[in-house]
mmCIF file of C-alpha atoms in Angstrom:
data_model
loop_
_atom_site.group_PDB
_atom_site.id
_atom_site.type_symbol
_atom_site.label_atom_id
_atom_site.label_comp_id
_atom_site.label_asym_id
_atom_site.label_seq_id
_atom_site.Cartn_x
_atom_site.Cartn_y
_atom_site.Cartn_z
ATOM 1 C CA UNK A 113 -5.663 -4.253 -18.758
ATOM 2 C CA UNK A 114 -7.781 -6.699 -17.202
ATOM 3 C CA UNK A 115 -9.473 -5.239 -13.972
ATOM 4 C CA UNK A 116 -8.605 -6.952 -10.473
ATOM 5 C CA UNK A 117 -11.853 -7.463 -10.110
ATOM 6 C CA UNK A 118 -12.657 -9.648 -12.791
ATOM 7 C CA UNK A 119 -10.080 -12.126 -11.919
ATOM 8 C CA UNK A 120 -12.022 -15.010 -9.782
ATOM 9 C CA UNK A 121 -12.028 -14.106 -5.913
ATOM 10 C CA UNK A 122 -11.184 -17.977 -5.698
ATOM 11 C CA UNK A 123 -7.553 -17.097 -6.288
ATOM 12 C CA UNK A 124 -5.114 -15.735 -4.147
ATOM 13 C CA UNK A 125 -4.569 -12.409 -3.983
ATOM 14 C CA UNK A 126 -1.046 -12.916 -4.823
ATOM 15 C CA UNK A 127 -2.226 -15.260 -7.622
ATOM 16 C CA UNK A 128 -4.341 -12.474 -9.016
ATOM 17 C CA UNK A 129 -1.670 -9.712 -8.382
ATOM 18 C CA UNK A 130 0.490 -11.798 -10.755
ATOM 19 C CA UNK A 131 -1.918 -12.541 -13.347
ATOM 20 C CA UNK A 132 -2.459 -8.826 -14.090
ATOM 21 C CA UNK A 133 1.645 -8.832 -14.026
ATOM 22 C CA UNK A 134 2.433 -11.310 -16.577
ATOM 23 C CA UNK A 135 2.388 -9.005 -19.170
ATOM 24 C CA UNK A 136 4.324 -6.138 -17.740
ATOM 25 C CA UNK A 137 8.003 -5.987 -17.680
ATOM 26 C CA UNK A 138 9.763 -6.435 -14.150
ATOM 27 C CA UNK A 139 10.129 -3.395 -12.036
ATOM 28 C CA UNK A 140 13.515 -2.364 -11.570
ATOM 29 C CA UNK A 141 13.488 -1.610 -7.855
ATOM 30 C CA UNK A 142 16.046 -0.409 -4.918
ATOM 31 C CA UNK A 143 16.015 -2.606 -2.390
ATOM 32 C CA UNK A 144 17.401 -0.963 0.725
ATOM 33 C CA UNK A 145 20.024 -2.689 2.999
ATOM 34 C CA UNK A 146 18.761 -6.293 2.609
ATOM 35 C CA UNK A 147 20.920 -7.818 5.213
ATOM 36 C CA UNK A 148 18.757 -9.866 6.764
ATOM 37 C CA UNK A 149 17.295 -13.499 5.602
ATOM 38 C CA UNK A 150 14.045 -11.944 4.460
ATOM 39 C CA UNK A 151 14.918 -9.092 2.907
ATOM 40 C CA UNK A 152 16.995 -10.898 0.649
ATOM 41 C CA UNK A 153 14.935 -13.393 0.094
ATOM 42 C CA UNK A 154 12.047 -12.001 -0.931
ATOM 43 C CA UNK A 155 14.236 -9.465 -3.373
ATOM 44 C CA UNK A 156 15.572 -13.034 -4.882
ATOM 45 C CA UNK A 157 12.104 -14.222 -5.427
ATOM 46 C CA UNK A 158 10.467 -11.215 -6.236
ATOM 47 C CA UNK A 159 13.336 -11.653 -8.875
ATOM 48 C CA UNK A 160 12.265 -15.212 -10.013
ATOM 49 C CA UNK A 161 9.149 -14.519 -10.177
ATOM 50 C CA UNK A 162 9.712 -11.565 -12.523
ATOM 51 C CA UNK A 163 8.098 -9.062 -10.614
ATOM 52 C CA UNK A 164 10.960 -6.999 -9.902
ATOM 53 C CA UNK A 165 14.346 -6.159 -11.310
ATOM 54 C CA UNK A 166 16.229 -5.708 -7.361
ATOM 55 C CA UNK A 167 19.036 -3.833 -7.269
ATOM 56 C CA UNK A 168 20.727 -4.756 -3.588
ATOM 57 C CA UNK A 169 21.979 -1.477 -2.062
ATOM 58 C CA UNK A 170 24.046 -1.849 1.358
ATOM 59 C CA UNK A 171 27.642 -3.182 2.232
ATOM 60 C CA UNK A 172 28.436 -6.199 -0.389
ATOM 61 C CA UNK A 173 30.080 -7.994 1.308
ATOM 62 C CA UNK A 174 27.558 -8.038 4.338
ATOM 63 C CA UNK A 175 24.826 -9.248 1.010
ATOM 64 C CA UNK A 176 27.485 -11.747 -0.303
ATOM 65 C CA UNK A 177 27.909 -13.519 2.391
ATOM 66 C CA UNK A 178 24.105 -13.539 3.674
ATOM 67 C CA UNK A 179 22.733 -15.184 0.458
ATOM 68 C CA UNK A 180 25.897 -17.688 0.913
ATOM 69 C CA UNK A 181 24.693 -18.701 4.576
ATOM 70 C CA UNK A 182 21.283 -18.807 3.590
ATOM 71 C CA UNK A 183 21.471 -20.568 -0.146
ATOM 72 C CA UNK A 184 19.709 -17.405 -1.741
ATOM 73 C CA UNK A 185 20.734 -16.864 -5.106
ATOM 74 C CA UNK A 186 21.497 -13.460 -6.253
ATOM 75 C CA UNK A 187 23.605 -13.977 -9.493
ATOM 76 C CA UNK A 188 23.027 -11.418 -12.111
ATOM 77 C CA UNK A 189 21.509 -9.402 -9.217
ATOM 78 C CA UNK A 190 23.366 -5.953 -9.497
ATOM 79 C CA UNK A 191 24.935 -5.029 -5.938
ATOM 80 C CA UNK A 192 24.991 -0.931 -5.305
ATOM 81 C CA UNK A 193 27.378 -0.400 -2.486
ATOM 82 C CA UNK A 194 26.358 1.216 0.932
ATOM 83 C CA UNK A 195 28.507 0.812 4.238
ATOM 84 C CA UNK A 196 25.735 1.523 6.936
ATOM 85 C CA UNK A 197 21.559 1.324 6.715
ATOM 86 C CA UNK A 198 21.692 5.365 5.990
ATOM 87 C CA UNK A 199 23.753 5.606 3.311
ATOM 88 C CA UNK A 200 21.769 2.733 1.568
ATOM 89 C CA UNK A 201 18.507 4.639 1.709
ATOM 90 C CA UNK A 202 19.812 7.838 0.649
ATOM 91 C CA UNK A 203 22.102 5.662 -2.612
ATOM 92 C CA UNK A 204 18.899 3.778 -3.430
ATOM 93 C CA UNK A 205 16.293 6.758 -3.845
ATOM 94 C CA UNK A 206 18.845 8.900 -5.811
ATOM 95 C CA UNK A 207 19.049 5.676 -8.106
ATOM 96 C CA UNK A 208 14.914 6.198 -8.051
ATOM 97 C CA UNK A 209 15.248 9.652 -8.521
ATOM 98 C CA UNK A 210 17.505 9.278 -11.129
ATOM 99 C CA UNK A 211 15.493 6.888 -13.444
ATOM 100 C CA UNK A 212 17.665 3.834 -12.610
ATOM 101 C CA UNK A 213 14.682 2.007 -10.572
ATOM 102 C CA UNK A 214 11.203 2.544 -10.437
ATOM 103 C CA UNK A 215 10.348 1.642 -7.403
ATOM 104 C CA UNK A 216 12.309 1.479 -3.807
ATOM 105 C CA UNK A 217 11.859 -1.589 -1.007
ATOM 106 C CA UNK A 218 12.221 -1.651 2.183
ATOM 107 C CA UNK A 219 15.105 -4.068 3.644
ATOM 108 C CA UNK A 220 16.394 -4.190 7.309
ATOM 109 C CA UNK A 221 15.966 -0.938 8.443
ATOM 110 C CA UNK A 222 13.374 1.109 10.185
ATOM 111 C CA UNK A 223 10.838 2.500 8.458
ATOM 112 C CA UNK A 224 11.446 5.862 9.783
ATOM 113 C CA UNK A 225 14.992 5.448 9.002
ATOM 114 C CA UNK A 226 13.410 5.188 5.289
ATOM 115 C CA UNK A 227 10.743 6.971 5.135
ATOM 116 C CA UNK A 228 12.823 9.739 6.312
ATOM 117 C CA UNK A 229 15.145 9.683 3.535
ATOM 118 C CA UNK A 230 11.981 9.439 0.958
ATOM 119 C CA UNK A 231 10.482 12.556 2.275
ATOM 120 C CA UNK A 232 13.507 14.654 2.209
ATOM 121 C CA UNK A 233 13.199 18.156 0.095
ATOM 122 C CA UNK A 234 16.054 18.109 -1.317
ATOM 123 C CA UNK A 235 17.140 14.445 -2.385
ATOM 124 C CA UNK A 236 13.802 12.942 -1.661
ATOM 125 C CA UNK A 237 10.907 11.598 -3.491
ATOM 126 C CA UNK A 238 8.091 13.793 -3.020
ATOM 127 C CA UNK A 239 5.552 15.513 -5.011
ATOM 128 C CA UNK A 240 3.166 17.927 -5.204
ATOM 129 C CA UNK A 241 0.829 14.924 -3.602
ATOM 130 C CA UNK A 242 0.277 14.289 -0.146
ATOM 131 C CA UNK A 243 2.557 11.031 0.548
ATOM 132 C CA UNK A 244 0.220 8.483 2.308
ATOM 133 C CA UNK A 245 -0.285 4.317 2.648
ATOM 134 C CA UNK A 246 -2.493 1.735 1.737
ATOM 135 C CA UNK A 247 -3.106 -1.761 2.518
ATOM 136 C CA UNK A 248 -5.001 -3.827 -0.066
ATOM 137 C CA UNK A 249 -6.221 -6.701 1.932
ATOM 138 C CA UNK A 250 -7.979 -9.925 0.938
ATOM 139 C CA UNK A 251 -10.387 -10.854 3.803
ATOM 140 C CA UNK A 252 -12.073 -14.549 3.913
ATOM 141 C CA UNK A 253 -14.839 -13.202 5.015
ATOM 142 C CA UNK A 254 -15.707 -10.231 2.759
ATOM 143 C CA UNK A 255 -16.426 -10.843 -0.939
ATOM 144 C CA UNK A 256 -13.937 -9.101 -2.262
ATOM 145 C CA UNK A 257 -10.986 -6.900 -1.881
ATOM 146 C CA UNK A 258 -10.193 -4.307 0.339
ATOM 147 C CA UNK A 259 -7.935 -1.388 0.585
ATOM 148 C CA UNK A 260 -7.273 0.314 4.128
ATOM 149 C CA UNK A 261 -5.850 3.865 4.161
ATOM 150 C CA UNK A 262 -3.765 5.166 6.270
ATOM 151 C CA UNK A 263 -2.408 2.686 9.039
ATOM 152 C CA UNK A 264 1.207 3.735 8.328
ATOM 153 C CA UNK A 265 2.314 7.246 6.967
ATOM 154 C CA UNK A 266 -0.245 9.687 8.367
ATOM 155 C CA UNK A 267 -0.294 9.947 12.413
ATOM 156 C CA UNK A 268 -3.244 12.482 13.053
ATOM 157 C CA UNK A 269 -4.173 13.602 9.378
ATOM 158 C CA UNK A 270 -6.208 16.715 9.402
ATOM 159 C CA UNK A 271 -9.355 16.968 7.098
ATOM 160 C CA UNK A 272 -7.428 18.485 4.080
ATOM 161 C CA UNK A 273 -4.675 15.006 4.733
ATOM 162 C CA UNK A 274 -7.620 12.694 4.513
ATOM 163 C CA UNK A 275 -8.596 14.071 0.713
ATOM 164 C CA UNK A 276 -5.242 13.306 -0.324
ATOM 165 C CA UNK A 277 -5.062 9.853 1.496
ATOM 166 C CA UNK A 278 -8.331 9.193 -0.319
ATOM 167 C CA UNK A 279 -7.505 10.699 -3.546
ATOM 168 C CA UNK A 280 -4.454 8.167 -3.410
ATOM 169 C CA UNK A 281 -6.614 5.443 -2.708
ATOM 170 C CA UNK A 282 -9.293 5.797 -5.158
ATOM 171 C CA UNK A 283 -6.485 6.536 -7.941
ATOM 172 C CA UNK A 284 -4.745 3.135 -6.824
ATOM 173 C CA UNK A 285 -8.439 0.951 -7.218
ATOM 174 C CA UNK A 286 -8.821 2.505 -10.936
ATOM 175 C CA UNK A 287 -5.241 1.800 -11.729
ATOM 176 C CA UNK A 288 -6.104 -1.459 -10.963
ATOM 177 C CA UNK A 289 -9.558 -1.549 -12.759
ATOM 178 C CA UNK A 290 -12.301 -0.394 -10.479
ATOM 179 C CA UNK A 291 -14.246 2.087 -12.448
ATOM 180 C CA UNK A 292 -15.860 4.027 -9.762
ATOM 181 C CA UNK A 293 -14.637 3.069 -6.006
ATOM 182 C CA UNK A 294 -16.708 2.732 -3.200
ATOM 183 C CA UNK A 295 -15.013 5.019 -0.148
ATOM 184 C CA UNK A 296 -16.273 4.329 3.290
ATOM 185 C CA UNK A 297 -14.952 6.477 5.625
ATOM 186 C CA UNK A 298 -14.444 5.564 8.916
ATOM 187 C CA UNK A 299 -15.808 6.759 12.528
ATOM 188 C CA UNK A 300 -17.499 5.041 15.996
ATOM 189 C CA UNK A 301 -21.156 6.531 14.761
ATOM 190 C CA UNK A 302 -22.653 6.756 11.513
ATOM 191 C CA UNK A 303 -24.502 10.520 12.584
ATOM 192 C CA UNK A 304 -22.032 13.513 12.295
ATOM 193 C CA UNK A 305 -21.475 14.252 16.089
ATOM 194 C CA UNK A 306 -19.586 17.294 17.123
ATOM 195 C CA UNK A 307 -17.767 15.939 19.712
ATOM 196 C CA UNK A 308 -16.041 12.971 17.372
ATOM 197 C CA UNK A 309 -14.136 15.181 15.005
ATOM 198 C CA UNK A 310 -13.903 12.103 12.447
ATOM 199 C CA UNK A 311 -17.502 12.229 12.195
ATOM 200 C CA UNK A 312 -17.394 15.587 11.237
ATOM 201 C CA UNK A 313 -13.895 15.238 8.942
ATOM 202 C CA UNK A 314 -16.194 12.087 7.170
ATOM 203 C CA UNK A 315 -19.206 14.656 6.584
ATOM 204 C CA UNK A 316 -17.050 17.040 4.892
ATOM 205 C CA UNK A 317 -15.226 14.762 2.933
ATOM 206 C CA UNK A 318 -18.592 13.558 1.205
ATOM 207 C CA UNK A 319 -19.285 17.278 0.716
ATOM 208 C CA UNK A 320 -15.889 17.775 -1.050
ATOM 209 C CA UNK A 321 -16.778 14.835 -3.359
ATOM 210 C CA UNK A 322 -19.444 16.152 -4.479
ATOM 211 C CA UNK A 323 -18.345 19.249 -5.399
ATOM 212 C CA UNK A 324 -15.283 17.883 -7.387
ATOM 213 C CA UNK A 325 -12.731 18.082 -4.865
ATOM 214 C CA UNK A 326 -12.049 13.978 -4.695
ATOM 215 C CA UNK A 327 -12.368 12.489 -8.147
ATOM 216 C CA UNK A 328 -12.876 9.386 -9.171
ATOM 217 C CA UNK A 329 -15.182 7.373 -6.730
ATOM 218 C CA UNK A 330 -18.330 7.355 -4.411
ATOM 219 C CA UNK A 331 -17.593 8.326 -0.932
ATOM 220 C CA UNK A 332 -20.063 8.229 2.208
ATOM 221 C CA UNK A 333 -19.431 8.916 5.941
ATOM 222 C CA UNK A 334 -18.872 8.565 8.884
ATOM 223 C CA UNK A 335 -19.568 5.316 8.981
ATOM 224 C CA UNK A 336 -19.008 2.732 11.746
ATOM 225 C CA UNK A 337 -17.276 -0.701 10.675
ATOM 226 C CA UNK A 338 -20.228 -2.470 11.136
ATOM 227 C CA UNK A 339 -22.364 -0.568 8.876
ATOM 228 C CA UNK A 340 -19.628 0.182 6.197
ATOM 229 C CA UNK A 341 -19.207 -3.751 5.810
ATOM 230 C CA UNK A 342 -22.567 -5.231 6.160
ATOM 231 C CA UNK A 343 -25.487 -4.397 4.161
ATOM 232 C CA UNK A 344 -27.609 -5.965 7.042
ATOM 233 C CA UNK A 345 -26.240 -3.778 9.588
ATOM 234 C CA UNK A 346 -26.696 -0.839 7.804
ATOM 235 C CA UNK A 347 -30.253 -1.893 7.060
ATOM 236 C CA UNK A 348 -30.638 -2.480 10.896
ATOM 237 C CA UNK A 349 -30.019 1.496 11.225
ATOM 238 C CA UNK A 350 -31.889 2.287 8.279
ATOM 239 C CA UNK A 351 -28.915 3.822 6.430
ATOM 240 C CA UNK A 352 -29.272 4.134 2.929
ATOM 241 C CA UNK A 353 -25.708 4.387 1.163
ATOM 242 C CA UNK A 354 -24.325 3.213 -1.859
ATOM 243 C CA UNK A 355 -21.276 2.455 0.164
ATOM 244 C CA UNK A 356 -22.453 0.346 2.670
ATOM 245 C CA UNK A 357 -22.230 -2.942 2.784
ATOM 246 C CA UNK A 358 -19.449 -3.348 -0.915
ATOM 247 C CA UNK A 359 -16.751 -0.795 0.333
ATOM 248 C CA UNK A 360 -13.668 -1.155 -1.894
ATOM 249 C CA UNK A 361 -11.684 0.841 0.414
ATOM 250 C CA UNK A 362 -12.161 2.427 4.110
ATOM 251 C CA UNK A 363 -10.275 5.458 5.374
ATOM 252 C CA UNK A 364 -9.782 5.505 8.897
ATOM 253 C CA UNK A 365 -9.518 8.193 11.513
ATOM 254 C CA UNK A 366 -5.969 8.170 12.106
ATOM 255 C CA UNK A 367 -3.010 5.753 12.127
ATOM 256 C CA UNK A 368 -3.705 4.052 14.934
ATOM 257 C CA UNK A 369 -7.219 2.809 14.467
ATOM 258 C CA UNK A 370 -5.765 2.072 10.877
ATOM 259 C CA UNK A 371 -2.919 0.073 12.126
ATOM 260 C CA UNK A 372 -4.608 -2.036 14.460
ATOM 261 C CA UNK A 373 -7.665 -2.722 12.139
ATOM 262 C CA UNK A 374 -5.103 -4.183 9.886
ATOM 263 C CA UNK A 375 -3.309 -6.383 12.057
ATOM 264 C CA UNK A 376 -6.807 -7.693 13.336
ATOM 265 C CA UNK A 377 -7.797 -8.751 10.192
ATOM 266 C CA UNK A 378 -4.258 -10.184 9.157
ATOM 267 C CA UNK A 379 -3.831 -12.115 12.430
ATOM 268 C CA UNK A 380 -7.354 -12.548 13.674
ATOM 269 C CA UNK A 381 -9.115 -12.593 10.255
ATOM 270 C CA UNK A 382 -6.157 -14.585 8.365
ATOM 271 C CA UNK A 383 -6.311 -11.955 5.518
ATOM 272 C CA UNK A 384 -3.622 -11.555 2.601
ATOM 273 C CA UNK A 385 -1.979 -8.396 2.728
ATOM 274 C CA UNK A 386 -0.259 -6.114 0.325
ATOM 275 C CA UNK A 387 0.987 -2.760 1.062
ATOM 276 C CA UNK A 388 2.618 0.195 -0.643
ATOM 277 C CA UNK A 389 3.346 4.185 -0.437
ATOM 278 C CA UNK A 390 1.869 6.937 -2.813
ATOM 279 C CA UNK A 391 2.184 10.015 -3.527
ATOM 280 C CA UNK A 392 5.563 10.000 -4.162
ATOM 281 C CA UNK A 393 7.758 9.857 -7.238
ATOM 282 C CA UNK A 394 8.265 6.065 -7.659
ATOM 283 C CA UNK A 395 5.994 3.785 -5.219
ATOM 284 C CA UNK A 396 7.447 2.944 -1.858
ATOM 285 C CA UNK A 397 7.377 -0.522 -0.404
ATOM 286 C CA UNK A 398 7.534 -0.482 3.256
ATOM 287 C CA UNK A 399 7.392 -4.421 4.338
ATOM 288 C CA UNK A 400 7.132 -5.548 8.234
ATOM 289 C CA UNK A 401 9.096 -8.103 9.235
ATOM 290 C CA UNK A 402 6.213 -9.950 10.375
ATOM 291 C CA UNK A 403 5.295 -10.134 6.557
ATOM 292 C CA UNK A 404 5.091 -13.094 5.034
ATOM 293 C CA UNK A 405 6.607 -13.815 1.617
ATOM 294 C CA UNK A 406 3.518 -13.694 -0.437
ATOM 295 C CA UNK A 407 2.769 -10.655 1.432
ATOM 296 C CA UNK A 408 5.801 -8.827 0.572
ATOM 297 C CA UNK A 409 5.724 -10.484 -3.080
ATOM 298 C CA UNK A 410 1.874 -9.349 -3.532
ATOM 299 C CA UNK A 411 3.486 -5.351 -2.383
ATOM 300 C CA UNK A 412 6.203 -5.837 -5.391
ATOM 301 C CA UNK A 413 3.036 -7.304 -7.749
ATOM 302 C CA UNK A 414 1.297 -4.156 -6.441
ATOM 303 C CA UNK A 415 4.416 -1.586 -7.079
ATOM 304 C CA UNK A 416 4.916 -3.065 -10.701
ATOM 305 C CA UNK A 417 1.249 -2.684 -11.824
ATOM 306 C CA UNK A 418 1.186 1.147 -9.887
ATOM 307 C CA UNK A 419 4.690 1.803 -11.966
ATOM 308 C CA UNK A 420 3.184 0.686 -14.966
ATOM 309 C CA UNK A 421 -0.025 2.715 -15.027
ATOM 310 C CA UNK A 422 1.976 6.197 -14.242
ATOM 311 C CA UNK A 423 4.324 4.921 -16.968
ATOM 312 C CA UNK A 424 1.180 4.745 -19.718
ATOM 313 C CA UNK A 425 -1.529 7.236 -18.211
#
């Protein structure tokens, strides 16, 4: 497979996404209770585009008569009926569960609502992995792209969390052809400080990695943003990293700094955004509604290429 980052930064990172796509199969995917314009829509064009295979799970005739009001075309779309948002999350992941889709989306419901069916014991999708997010965000201002873990699954993630979230992360970069990723891990300081727990968490974390207990990449911490993203900050403080400065993915402290860094760069920083779950049996996308439609067609892009790797690894 051609790696992501050999594909020109000039492009799009939905126009890249797709490129690595073209030659893999669309994803069969459960799209939960799409009964609102977007939803469907981008289930419909994720559709056309061949990135996906939806199949629409909520009350048909609530679906039928959306994509008639809005002019979204869903023939040849199979419909799974669901009366309520509940019943639809719980129909679509045994479909997942059950090898009929490969992936589950997120429609008009809550993300809890979901998220709480996906974790369930019993009828869930978990594994024997620690279930956390990551954004993969293209930034105009950084050279290349960037993955931000975990401003959505994980509230206050303890140290033992935060080597699964970046296990998750680095396996995610190499599934999508970065050899060895660069992990910066997040704090306010760059000097391990008792009294800021992260620094401490980021300290061990680089420990772990060195002793085999994260595979796969190069991770340094704590680092403050400044440092982990500029080579001329970190210069400034005379840290020497092979991080700093070319991150390919940052782990924050918990989901709040996480969440907010993300919107700041999406709203503030005009940066393309992707998102999806790991960790769990099938990947999980959880779209906003404040997502645009190449945002939530870059997550599918991103499901179908994460499907595809399990499916040959």
């Amino acid at each position: 497979m051609t790696a992501f980052s050999q594909i020109p930064e000039t492009r799009s990172q939905l126009a890249r996404l797709k490129e690595l796509c073209a030659h893999v199969p669309p994803l069969p995917t459960s799209v939960i209770y799409p009964c609102d314009e977007t939803s469907l829509r981008s289930a419909a064009d994720g559709a056309r585009e061949a990135l996906i295979d939806p199949v629409l799970v909520g009350p048909s005739a609530v679906i039928e008569k959306l994509a008639l009001a809005h002019e979204i075309d869903i023939s040849g779309l199979r419909i799974v009926d669901a009366p309520n948002a509940a019943a639809a999350a719980a129909r679509g992941i045994d479909l997942a569960r059950e090898g009929e889709t490969g992936a589950v989306m997120k429609g008009a419901l809550h993300s809890d609502e979901l998220m709480g069916a996906v974790v369930k014991r019993d009828r869930g999708l978990r594994t024997s992995k620690r279930i956390s997010h990551v954004f993969m965000m293209r930034v105009p201002t950084y050279p290349k792209s960037l993955m931000i873990t975990d401003g959505v699954v994980n509230i206050a993630p303890t140290l033992e969390d935060k080597a699964h979230i970046a296990q998750n992360a680095i396996d995610l970069a190499r599934a999508l052809g970065v050899e060895a990723p660069r992990v910066a891990v997040l704090s306010a300081v760059e000097t391990v400080n008792p009294k800021i727990p992260s620094t401490v968490d980021a300290a061990a974390l680089c420990k772990m990695a060195d002793r085999g207990q994260i595979r796969g990449g190069i991770i340094d911490g704590p680092l403050a943003f400044d440092n982990a993203i500029s080579a001329e900050a970190a210069q400034t403080k005379g840290i020497v990293s092979e991080v700093a400065g070319r991150p390919d993915i940052l782990l924050v402290p918990d989901l709040a700094a996480g969440n907010m860094l993300v919107k700041e760069l999406t709203f503030l920083g005009r940066a393309e955004v992707a998102g999806i779950v790991l960790g769990t049996a099938v990947p999980v996308m959880l779209t906003s509604r404040a997502d645009s439609l190449d945002s939530r067609l870059s997550s599918c892009a991103l499901a179908s290429l994460v499907a595809n790797h399990a499916a040959v690894a």
